[in-house]
Coordinates of C-alpha atoms in Angstrom, one line a residue:
M1339 CA 77.2 235.8 19.6
I1340 CA 79.1 238.6 17.8
D1341 CA 80.8 237.4 14.6
F1342 CA 83.1 239.6 12.5
Q1343 CA 83.7 236.9 9.9
P1344 CA 82.0 237.8 6.6
T1345 CA 80.1 235.1 4.9
E1346 CA 81.5 233.5 1.8
E1347 CA 79.0 235.5 -0.3
Q1348 CA 79.9 238.7 1.4
E1349 CA 83.6 238.1 0.9
H1350 CA 83.1 237.3 -2.7
L1351 CA 81.3 240.5 -3.3
R1352 CA 83.9 242.5 -1.3
R1353 CA 86.7 241.1 -3.4
L1354 CA 84.7 241.7 -6.6
A1355 CA 84.2 245.3 -5.6
H1356 CA 87.9 245.7 -4.6
R1357 CA 89.1 244.3 -8.0
F1358 CA 86.7 246.5 -9.8
A1359 CA 87.9 249.6 -7.8
E1360 CA 91.5 248.7 -8.5
Q1361 CA 91.2 247.9 -12.2
E1362 CA 88.3 250.0 -13.4
I1363 CA 88.0 253.0 -11.0
R1364 CA 91.4 254.1 -9.8
P1365 CA 93.0 254.3 -13.3
V1366 CA 90.4 256.8 -14.4
A1367 CA 89.5 258.5 -11.1
A1368 CA 91.7 261.6 -11.7
E1369 CA 90.5 262.0 -15.3
Y1370 CA 86.8 262.0 -14.3
D1371 CA 87.5 264.3 -11.4
E1372 CA 89.2 266.8 -13.7
R1373 CA 86.5 266.6 -16.4
E1374 CA 83.5 266.5 -14.0
E1375 CA 81.7 263.9 -16.1
T1376 CA 79.5 261.0 -15.4
P1377 CA 81.7 257.8 -15.7
W1378 CA 79.5 255.9 -18.1
P1379 CA 82.0 253.2 -19.0
A1380 CA 82.5 252.4 -15.3
L1381 CA 78.7 252.3 -14.8
E1382 CA 78.3 250.0 -17.8
K1383 CA 81.0 247.6 -16.5
A1384 CA 79.5 247.7 -13.0
A1385 CA 76.2 246.7 -14.5
Q1386 CA 77.7 243.8 -16.4
V1387 CA 79.5 242.3 -13.4
G1388 CA 76.5 242.6 -11.1
L1389 CA 77.6 245.5 -8.9
L1390 CA 74.4 247.4 -9.8
S1391 CA 71.9 244.5 -9.4
Y1392 CA 73.2 242.4 -6.5
P1393 CA 71.0 244.0 -3.8
Y1394 CA 67.6 243.5 -5.5
P1395 CA 65.3 240.5 -5.1
E1396 CA 65.8 237.6 -7.4
E1397 CA 62.2 237.8 -8.6
F1398 CA 63.0 241.1 -10.3
G1399 CA 66.3 239.8 -11.8
G1400 CA 68.6 240.9 -9.0
G1401 CA 71.2 239.0 -7.1
G1402 CA 69.0 238.5 -4.1
I1403 CA 71.5 239.9 -1.6
E1404 CA 69.2 242.2 0.3
S1405 CA 71.7 243.1 3.0
V1406 CA 72.8 246.6 4.1
L1407 CA 75.8 245.2 5.7
T1408 CA 76.9 243.6 2.5
A1409 CA 76.2 246.9 0.7
C1410 CA 78.5 248.6 3.2
L1411 CA 81.3 246.1 2.4
V1412 CA 80.9 246.9 -1.3
A1413 CA 80.6 250.6 -0.8
E1414 CA 83.8 250.8 1.2
E1415 CA 85.8 249.2 -1.6
L1416 CA 84.2 251.3 -4.3
A1417 CA 84.8 254.5 -2.4
W1418 CA 88.4 253.4 -1.8
G1419 CA 88.7 253.6 -5.6
C1420 CA 87.0 257.0 -6.0
L1421 CA 84.1 258.5 -4.1
G1422 CA 82.7 260.2 -7.2
I1423 CA 82.6 257.1 -9.3
A1424 CA 81.4 255.1 -6.3
T1425 CA 78.5 257.5 -5.8
A1426 CA 77.6 257.3 -9.4
I1427 CA 77.4 253.5 -9.1
I1428 CA 75.7 253.3 -5.7
G1429 CA 73.5 256.2 -6.5
A1430 CA 72.0 254.4 -9.5
G1431 CA 69.7 252.7 -7.0
L1432 CA 68.6 255.8 -5.0
A1433 CA 65.0 255.6 -6.4
A1434 CA 64.8 251.9 -5.8
V1435 CA 65.3 252.1 -2.0
P1436 CA 62.0 253.9 -1.2
I1437 CA 60.2 251.8 -3.8
L1438 CA 61.4 248.6 -2.1
L1439 CA 60.5 250.0 1.3
A1440 CA 57.1 251.4 0.6
G1441 CA 56.0 250.4 -2.9
N1442 CA 53.2 248.0 -3.6
K1443 CA 53.5 244.8 -5.5
N1444 CA 52.7 246.4 -8.9
Q1445 CA 55.1 249.3 -8.4
K1446 CA 58.0 247.0 -7.5
A1447 CA 57.3 244.7 -10.4
R1448 CA 57.1 247.6 -12.8
Y1449 CA 60.2 249.5 -11.8
I1450 CA 62.7 247.3 -9.9
P1451 CA 63.6 245.1 -12.9
H1452 CA 65.0 248.1 -14.7
F1453 CA 67.7 248.4 -12.0
C1454 CA 68.7 244.8 -12.6
D1455 CA 69.4 245.0 -16.4
P1456 CA 73.0 244.1 -17.1
E1457 CA 72.8 245.5 -20.6
R1458 CA 71.6 249.0 -19.7
V1459 CA 72.4 251.4 -16.9
Y1460 CA 69.2 252.6 -15.3
L1461 CA 69.7 255.7 -13.1
G1462 CA 67.5 256.5 -10.2
A1463 CA 67.3 259.7 -8.1
F1464 CA 66.0 260.6 -4.7
A1465 CA 64.4 264.1 -5.1
L1466 CA 64.0 265.6 -1.6
T1467 CA 66.2 268.6 -1.2
E1468 CA 65.1 272.0 -2.4
P1469 CA 66.6 275.5 -2.6
E1470 CA 64.9 276.5 0.7
A1471 CA 64.7 273.0 2.2
G1472 CA 68.0 271.3 3.0
S1473 CA 68.5 270.2 6.6
D1474 CA 64.8 271.3 7.2
A1475 CA 63.4 268.7 4.9
A1476 CA 59.9 269.1 6.3
S1477 CA 59.6 272.6 4.9
I1478 CA 59.7 271.6 1.2
R1479 CA 57.6 273.7 -1.1
T1480 CA 57.1 271.4 -4.2
S1481 CA 53.4 271.0 -4.4
A1482 CA 51.2 268.1 -5.3
V1483 CA 47.6 268.9 -6.2
R1484 CA 45.3 266.0 -6.8
K1485 CA 42.9 266.2 -9.7
G1486 CA 40.8 263.1 -10.2
D1487 CA 43.0 260.1 -10.7
R1488 CA 46.3 262.1 -10.9
Y1489 CA 48.5 264.6 -9.1
I1490 CA 50.0 267.8 -10.6
L1491 CA 53.5 268.5 -9.3
N1492 CA 55.2 271.9 -9.4
G1493 CA 58.5 272.9 -7.8
Q1494 CA 62.3 272.7 -7.9
K1495 CA 64.7 270.2 -6.4
R1496 CA 68.3 271.0 -5.8
F1497 CA 71.6 269.1 -5.2
I1498 CA 70.1 265.9 -6.6
T1499 CA 72.4 263.0 -7.4
H1500 CA 71.6 262.2 -11.1
G1501 CA 69.3 265.2 -11.1
G1502 CA 68.3 265.9 -14.7
I1503 CA 69.8 262.7 -16.1
A1504 CA 68.0 260.0 -14.1
D1505 CA 65.6 257.5 -15.7
L1506 CA 63.4 257.4 -12.6
Y1507 CA 62.8 259.8 -9.7
V1508 CA 61.1 259.4 -6.3
V1509 CA 59.9 263.0 -5.8
F1510 CA 58.8 264.3 -2.4
A1511 CA 56.1 267.0 -2.5
T1512 CA 53.5 268.4 -0.1
V1513 CA 49.8 268.2 -0.5
D1514 CA 49.3 270.9 2.1
R1515 CA 52.2 273.0 3.4
S1516 CA 50.2 273.9 6.6
L1517 CA 50.5 270.3 7.6
G1518 CA 54.3 270.4 7.8
H1519 CA 55.9 267.0 7.5
R1520 CA 52.5 265.4 7.7
G1521 CA 51.6 266.8 4.3
I1522 CA 54.7 265.3 2.5
T1523 CA 53.9 262.6 0.0
A1524 CA 56.2 260.5 -2.2
F1525 CA 55.7 260.0 -5.9
I1526 CA 57.4 257.8 -8.6
V1527 CA 58.1 260.0 -11.6
E1528 CA 59.6 258.8 -14.8
G1529 CA 62.5 260.8 -16.2
D1530 CA 60.8 261.5 -19.5
A1531 CA 57.6 262.8 -17.9
P1532 CA 56.3 265.9 -19.7
G1533 CA 57.1 269.0 -17.6
L1534 CA 60.2 267.5 -15.8
S1535 CA 63.4 269.1 -16.9
A1536 CA 67.0 269.5 -15.9
G1537 CA 68.1 272.6 -14.2
K1538 CA 71.7 273.7 -13.6
T1539 CA 74.5 271.2 -13.1
E1540 CA 76.5 271.9 -10.0
K1541 CA 80.3 272.5 -10.2
K1542 CA 81.6 270.8 -7.0
M1543 CA 84.6 270.9 -4.8
G1544 CA 84.8 267.1 -4.7
M1545 CA 82.9 263.9 -5.6
R1546 CA 83.1 265.4 -9.1
A1547 CA 82.5 262.3 -11.1
S1548 CA 79.0 262.1 -9.7
H1549 CA 76.4 264.2 -11.5
T1550 CA 74.6 266.7 -9.2
G1551 CA 71.9 268.9 -10.6
D1552 CA 68.6 270.7 -10.2
V1553 CA 65.3 269.1 -11.3
I1554 CA 62.5 271.4 -12.5
L1555 CA 58.8 270.2 -12.2
E1556 CA 56.3 272.2 -14.2
D1557 CA 52.8 270.8 -14.2
V1558 CA 54.1 267.3 -14.1
E1559 CA 51.2 264.8 -14.1
V1560 CA 51.6 261.8 -12.0
P1561 CA 49.0 259.0 -12.1
L1562 CA 47.5 258.0 -8.7
E1563 CA 49.0 254.5 -9.1
N1564 CA 52.5 256.2 -8.9
R1565 CA 51.9 257.6 -5.5
L1566 CA 54.3 255.8 -3.0
G1567 CA 52.3 254.9 0.1
E1568 CA 49.5 257.1 1.3
E1569 CA 49.2 260.9 1.4
G1570 CA 51.3 262.3 4.2
E1571 CA 53.6 259.2 4.5
G1572 CA 56.4 260.7 2.4
F1573 CA 58.4 262.1 5.3
Y1574 CA 58.3 258.7 7.1
I1575 CA 59.4 257.0 3.8
A1576 CA 62.3 259.4 3.4
M1577 CA 63.5 258.9 7.0
K1578 CA 63.2 255.1 6.6
A1579 CA 65.2 255.3 3.4
F1580 CA 67.9 257.3 5.2
E1581 CA 68.0 254.5 7.9
H1582 CA 69.1 252.2 5.1
T1583 CA 71.4 254.6 3.2
R1584 CA 73.2 256.4 6.0
P1585 CA 75.3 253.3 6.9
I1586 CA 76.3 253.0 3.3
V1587 CA 77.4 256.7 3.2
A1588 CA 79.4 255.9 6.4
A1589 CA 81.0 253.0 4.7
C1590 CA 82.0 255.3 1.8
A1591 CA 83.7 257.6 4.3
V1592 CA 85.6 254.6 5.7
G1593 CA 86.7 253.8 2.1
V1594 CA 88.0 257.3 1.4
A1595 CA 89.8 257.5 4.7
R1596 CA 91.4 254.1 4.2
A1597 CA 92.7 255.1 0.8
A1598 CA 94.3 258.3 2.2
Y1599 CA 95.7 256.5 5.2
E1600 CA 97.3 253.7 3.1
Y1601 CA 98.9 256.3 0.8
A1602 CA 100.2 258.4 3.7
L1603 CA 101.6 255.3 5.5
Q1604 CA 103.5 254.2 2.4
Y1605 CA 104.8 257.7 1.8
A1606 CA 105.9 258.0 5.4
Q1607 CA 107.9 254.7 5.0
E1608 CA 109.6 255.9 1.9
R1609 CA 110.1 259.7 2.4
V1610 CA 113.5 260.4 3.9
Q1611 CA 114.2 263.6 5.9
F1612 CA 117.1 264.2 8.3
G1613 CA 118.6 260.9 7.2
K1614 CA 115.6 258.7 8.2
P1615 CA 112.2 257.8 6.9
I1616 CA 109.7 260.3 8.4
I1617 CA 107.7 257.4 9.9
A1618 CA 110.6 257.3 12.4
K1619 CA 109.4 260.6 13.8
Q1620 CA 107.0 260.2 16.7
A1621 CA 104.9 263.1 15.4
V1622 CA 104.2 261.2 12.2
R1623 CA 103.8 257.8 13.8
F1624 CA 101.2 259.1 16.2
M1625 CA 99.2 260.7 13.4
L1626 CA 99.2 257.4 11.5
A1627 CA 98.2 255.5 14.7
D1628 CA 95.3 257.9 15.3
M1629 CA 94.2 257.5 11.6
A1630 CA 94.2 253.7 11.8
M1631 CA 92.3 253.7 15.1
E1632 CA 89.6 256.1 13.9
I1633 CA 89.1 254.1 10.6
E1634 CA 88.6 250.9 12.6
A1635 CA 86.2 252.6 15.0
A1636 CA 84.1 254.1 12.2
R1637 CA 83.9 250.8 10.4
L1638 CA 82.6 249.0 13.5
L1639 CA 79.9 251.7 14.1
T1640 CA 78.9 251.4 10.5
W1641 CA 78.7 247.6 10.7
Q1642 CA 76.6 247.8 13.8
A1643 CA 74.1 250.1 12.2
A1644 CA 73.9 248.0 9.1
W1645 CA 73.5 244.8 11.2
R1646 CA 70.5 246.3 13.0
V1647 CA 68.9 247.4 9.7
D1648 CA 69.3 243.8 8.3
R1649 CA 67.6 242.4 11.4
R1650 CA 64.8 244.9 11.2
L1651 CA 65.7 246.4 14.5
P1652 CA 65.4 250.2 15.2
A1653 CA 68.6 251.7 13.6
N1654 CA 67.9 255.4 13.2
L1655 CA 70.1 256.2 16.2
Q1656 CA 73.0 253.9 15.2
A1657 CA 72.8 255.0 11.5
S1658 CA 73.1 258.7 12.5
M1659 CA 76.0 257.9 14.9
A1660 CA 77.8 256.0 12.2
K1661 CA 77.2 258.6 9.5
A1662 CA 78.3 261.5 11.7
Y1663 CA 81.4 259.8 13.1
A1664 CA 82.6 258.3 9.9
A1665 CA 82.1 261.5 7.9
D1666 CA 84.0 263.6 10.5
M1667 CA 86.7 260.9 10.7
A1668 CA 87.2 260.9 6.9
M1669 CA 87.7 264.7 7.0
R1670 CA 90.3 264.4 9.8
V1671 CA 92.1 261.5 8.2
T1672 CA 92.3 262.9 4.7
T1673 CA 93.5 266.3 6.2
D1674 CA 96.2 264.5 8.1
A1675 CA 97.2 262.6 5.0
V1676 CA 97.8 265.9 3.2
Q1677 CA 99.8 267.1 6.2
I1678 CA 102.0 264.0 6.2
L1679 CA 102.8 264.6 2.5
G1680 CA 103.5 268.2 3.2
G1681 CA 103.8 270.4 0.1
Y1682 CA 103.4 267.3 -2.1
G1683 CA 100.1 266.6 -0.4
Y1684 CA 98.7 270.0 -1.6
M1685 CA 99.6 269.3 -5.2
R1686 CA 97.1 267.7 -7.6
E1687 CA 99.9 265.4 -8.9
Y1688 CA 99.3 263.4 -5.7
P1689 CA 95.9 261.8 -4.9
V1690 CA 95.5 262.9 -1.2
E1691 CA 94.2 266.4 -2.0
K1692 CA 91.4 264.8 -4.0
W1693 CA 90.5 262.5 -1.1
M1694 CA 90.4 265.5 1.1
R1695 CA 88.1 267.4 -1.3
D1696 CA 85.9 264.3 -1.6
A1697 CA 85.7 263.8 2.1
K1698 CA 84.1 267.1 2.8
I1699 CA 80.8 266.3 1.1
L1700 CA 80.3 263.3 3.4
Q1701 CA 79.8 265.7 6.3
I1702 CA 77.0 267.3 4.3
V1703 CA 75.2 264.8 2.2
E1704 CA 72.2 262.8 3.6
G1705 CA 72.0 265.1 6.6
T1706 CA 74.9 267.2 7.9
S1707 CA 77.1 266.0 10.8
Q1708 CA 75.2 268.7 12.9
I1709 CA 71.8 267.3 11.9
Q1710 CA 73.0 263.8 12.8
R1711 CA 73.9 265.1 16.3
V1712 CA 70.4 266.7 16.5
I1713 CA 68.9 263.3 15.8
V1714 CA 71.2 261.4 18.2
S1715 CA 70.6 263.9 21.0
Q1716 CA 66.8 263.8 20.5
M1717 CA 66.7 260.1 20.5
L1718 CA 68.9 259.9 23.6
A1719 CA 66.7 262.4 25.4
M1720 CA 63.6 260.3 24.6
G1721 CA 65.4 257.1 25.9
M1722 CA 65.2 255.5 22.4
E1723 CA 67.7 252.9 21.1

């Protein structure tokens, strides 16, 4: 039986996230976009109301709502407020995802409680991408050399959310480049580890309230107990993490598109040209109809992928489909929103140009739309679900 009725718990969280986006995010979204600063006050308030801790197990101090579908409901609302601030909030747990998926009991007990502290914002980072390894994640060059009971890490990570300001990193490095993806290994690295430093902070087109920067690793010593999984399991861990996070990125795309659509619809109802509101024109009405249909379609793809993850069913195919479709949809919808507003849409006085700038990153982050199509086509060719 298929049921589209959210549970009482899910609806409570969705409403909480919407109120938070409406009251705490939207009023400051333009300011943080302009200043390109981490929205610490919003992060602190999110921690206090439980929007940072709800997805973690109760035994570690979390809300015990370990559901990707629920996370998608929350993400859509936060991104409706502002993608940059939403990414700062959601991205706080990027290091926690692989630890929960592949960490041992001691690793979880040591690090996950930090992400559940309502009094302190604890930022995590997922350090995979490098200057020469973007879509081709298997070609990373950051090295991990074992010396006794520890590893020595050297390399550079690029385009890392919270890179350089995070409290905790999951760093992907190779123990042997000749092994390709089979040499990649994951490590838990604390933000104050000697030899770990911040590189340049990126100046971005959109999503500007989320900090993105380089991470430099120079002879960083990582104890054996901080290796995540076994040697050579890092690539699998990263891909498994993406299976959980790509539906959430897709939900963010739905939120951004919904914000732009709602604004364009209201504008079309109020803007009078040639003696009538422009929504009376078929050209505008059909644009709005297409926007509404595509948002609904993307949301359903997203929910399907998240539903499969929650039931521990294979979801790589569906996660890639949802992420690619939703990201491309958000770019189309926000572009059309700018078009409906005409000259006003191009001006920074109106929010649609920001939503258009924000939407573009969704076609790139966590695997480009083209890479998602590679994954989908490969899985289809192999007859995989």
